[in-house]
PDB file of C-alpha atoms in Angstrom:
ATOM      1  CA  UNK A  13       0.000   0.000   0.000  1.00 57.00           C
ATOM      2  CA  UNK A  14       1.393   3.382  -0.962  1.00 90.00           C
ATOM      3  CA  UNK A  15       0.800   5.587   2.043  1.00 95.00           C
ATOM      4  CA  UNK A  16       2.015   8.889   0.561  1.00 94.00           C
ATOM      5  CA  UNK A  17       0.306   9.915  -2.676  1.00 95.00           C
ATOM      6  CA  UNK A  18       1.835  13.345  -3.337  1.00 93.00           C
ATOM      7  CA  UNK A  19       3.095  16.424  -1.510  1.00 94.00           C
ATOM      8  CA  UNK A  20       0.688  19.343  -1.264  1.00 94.00           C
ATOM      9  CA  UNK A  21       2.258  22.592  -2.459  1.00 93.00           C
ATOM     10  CA  UNK A  22       0.151  25.672  -1.751  1.00 94.00           C
ATOM     11  CA  UNK A  23       0.953  29.166  -0.578  1.00 95.00           C
ATOM     12  CA  UNK A  24      -0.387  28.433   2.899  1.00 94.00           C
ATOM     13  CA  UNK A  25       1.654  25.237   3.277  1.00 93.00           C
ATOM     14  CA  UNK A  26       4.783  26.884   1.856  1.00 91.00           C
ATOM     15  CA  UNK A  27       4.615  29.421   4.688  1.00 93.00           C
ATOM     16  CA  UNK A  28       4.502  26.525   7.173  1.00 93.00           C
ATOM     17  CA  UNK A  29       7.616  24.921   5.616  1.00 92.00           C
ATOM     18  CA  UNK A  30       9.760  27.485   7.458  1.00 91.00           C
ATOM     19  CA  UNK A  31       8.415  26.048  10.731  1.00 93.00           C
ATOM     20  CA  UNK A  32       9.274  22.485   9.673  1.00 93.00           C
ATOM     21  CA  UNK A  33       5.725  21.490   8.678  1.00 96.00           C
ATOM     22  CA  UNK A  34       4.998  19.748   5.373  1.00 96.00           C
ATOM     23  CA  UNK A  35       1.702  18.532   3.893  1.00 96.00           C
ATOM     24  CA  UNK A  36       1.003  15.346   1.985  1.00 96.00           C
ATOM     25  CA  UNK A  37      -2.062  13.762   0.428  1.00 96.00           C
ATOM     26  CA  UNK A  38      -2.192  10.273   1.914  1.00 97.00           C
ATOM     27  CA  UNK A  39      -4.178   7.065   1.584  1.00 95.00           C
ATOM     28  CA  UNK A  40      -7.539   7.413   3.400  1.00 95.00           C
ATOM     29  CA  UNK A  41      -6.922   4.169   5.324  1.00 95.00           C
ATOM     30  CA  UNK A  42      -3.430   5.155   6.554  1.00 95.00           C
ATOM     31  CA  UNK A  43      -2.920   6.002  10.211  1.00 95.00           C
ATOM     32  CA  UNK A  44      -0.460   8.450  11.805  1.00 96.00           C
ATOM     33  CA  UNK A  45       2.159   5.800  12.590  1.00 96.00           C
ATOM     34  CA  UNK A  46       2.210   4.524   8.995  1.00 96.00           C
ATOM     35  CA  UNK A  47       2.457   8.087   7.660  1.00 97.00           C
ATOM     36  CA  UNK A  48       5.366   8.925   9.978  1.00 96.00           C
ATOM     37  CA  UNK A  49       7.265   5.768   8.986  1.00 96.00           C
ATOM     38  CA  UNK A  50       6.698   6.432   5.266  1.00 95.00           C
ATOM     39  CA  UNK A  51       8.003  10.024   5.512  1.00 94.00           C
ATOM     40  CA  UNK A  52      11.037   8.948   7.544  1.00 94.00           C
ATOM     41  CA  UNK A  53      11.864   6.181   5.072  1.00 94.00           C
ATOM     42  CA  UNK A  54      11.294   8.228   1.893  1.00 92.00           C
ATOM     43  CA  UNK A  55      12.933  11.513   2.916  1.00 92.00           C
ATOM     44  CA  UNK A  56      15.352  10.401   5.659  1.00 92.00           C
ATOM     45  CA  UNK A  57      14.157  12.828   8.342  1.00 94.00           C
ATOM     46  CA  UNK A  58      12.946  12.429  11.932  1.00 96.00           C
ATOM     47  CA  UNK A  59       9.210  13.045  12.302  1.00 96.00           C
ATOM     48  CA  UNK A  60       8.117  14.772  15.513  1.00 96.00           C
ATOM     49  CA  UNK A  61       4.338  14.758  14.987  1.00 96.00           C
ATOM     50  CA  UNK A  62       1.649  13.999  12.418  1.00 97.00           C
ATOM     51  CA  UNK A  63      -1.739  15.717  12.207  1.00 97.00           C
ATOM     52  CA  UNK A  64      -4.364  14.350   9.824  1.00 97.00           C
ATOM     53  CA  UNK A  65      -7.603  15.639   8.343  1.00 97.00           C
ATOM     54  CA  UNK A  66     -10.228  14.236   6.018  1.00 96.00           C
ATOM     55  CA  UNK A  67     -11.819  16.431   3.350  1.00 94.00           C
ATOM     56  CA  UNK A  68     -15.120  14.957   2.267  1.00 93.00           C
ATOM     57  CA  UNK A  69     -16.016  15.074  -1.403  1.00 91.00           C
ATOM     58  CA  UNK A  70     -18.534  17.648  -2.499  1.00 94.00           C
ATOM     59  CA  UNK A  71     -21.648  16.958  -4.526  1.00 94.00           C
ATOM     60  CA  UNK A  72     -21.351  17.460  -8.269  1.00 94.00           C
ATOM     61  CA  UNK A  73     -23.971  17.127 -10.984  1.00 94.00           C
ATOM     62  CA  UNK A  74     -23.873  17.315 -14.766  1.00 92.00           C
ATOM     63  CA  UNK A  75     -26.223  16.848 -17.676  1.00 94.00           C
ATOM     64  CA  UNK A  76     -25.701  13.803 -19.873  1.00 92.00           C
ATOM     65  CA  UNK A  77     -28.113  13.187 -22.773  1.00 92.00           C
ATOM     66  CA  UNK A  78     -30.781  15.385 -21.198  1.00 90.00           C
ATOM     67  CA  UNK A  79     -30.565  13.702 -17.796  1.00 94.00           C
ATOM     68  CA  UNK A  80     -29.019  14.987 -14.596  1.00 94.00           C
ATOM     69  CA  UNK A  81     -26.358  12.721 -13.119  1.00 93.00           C
ATOM     70  CA  UNK A  82     -25.266  13.458  -9.555  1.00 94.00           C
ATOM     71  CA  UNK A  83     -22.294  12.135  -7.681  1.00 93.00           C
ATOM     72  CA  UNK A  84     -19.474  13.073  -5.336  1.00 94.00           C
ATOM     73  CA  UNK A  85     -15.846  14.002  -5.755  1.00 93.00           C
ATOM     74  CA  UNK A  86     -13.470  11.610  -3.971  1.00 93.00           C
ATOM     75  CA  UNK A  87     -12.527  11.872  -0.305  1.00 94.00           C
ATOM     76  CA  UNK A  88      -9.038  13.292   0.316  1.00 94.00           C
ATOM     77  CA  UNK A  89      -7.024  12.652   3.463  1.00 97.00           C
ATOM     78  CA  UNK A  90      -4.252  15.139   4.216  1.00 97.00           C
ATOM     79  CA  UNK A  91      -1.400  14.867   6.694  1.00 97.00           C
ATOM     80  CA  UNK A  92       0.594  17.749   8.171  1.00 97.00           C
ATOM     81  CA  UNK A  93       3.988  16.326   9.159  1.00 97.00           C
ATOM     82  CA  UNK A  94       6.279  18.193  11.571  1.00 96.00           C
ATOM     83  CA  UNK A  95       9.955  17.246  11.259  1.00 96.00           C
ATOM     84  CA  UNK A  96      12.682  17.680  13.874  1.00 95.00           C
ATOM     85  CA  UNK A  97      14.204  21.140  14.256  1.00 93.00           C
ATOM     86  CA  UNK A  98      16.896  21.867  11.686  1.00 91.00           C
ATOM     87  CA  UNK A  99      15.781  19.164   9.234  1.00 91.00           C
ATOM     88  CA  UNK A 100      14.355  20.000   5.802  1.00 91.00           C
ATOM     89  CA  UNK A 101      12.407  17.972   3.235  1.00 90.00           C
ATOM     90  CA  UNK A 102      13.382  18.823  -0.334  1.00 86.00           C
ATOM     91  CA  UNK A 103      10.091  18.359  -2.178  1.00 81.00           C
ATOM     92  CA  UNK A 104      11.461  19.689  -5.466  1.00 76.00           C
ATOM     93  CA  UNK A 105      14.556  17.438  -5.418  1.00 72.00           C
ATOM     94  CA  UNK A 106      13.114  14.933  -7.887  1.00 60.00           C
ATOM     95  CA  UNK A 107      12.124  17.507 -10.526  1.00 56.00           C
TER      96      UNK A 107
END
């Protein structure tokens, strides 16, 4: 199971990077311990804490062949990972 899907890069999260906090989109079934181990293994840093949140999908509807089809966007689970003081995760290193 791939725990980490992708890093989240927004203006709000980039401001938190200076404090040692990084955000990742994670698997909805992953817990905090699995997320911490995945970040430590992938980036080689010491994780101090992990905070998680679930963003429920919103309702969407569209017209197909004169009929209205309704559904939901997928659920997204996000994790805010705090690394030890003085350590940095280079998100752009692979680009």
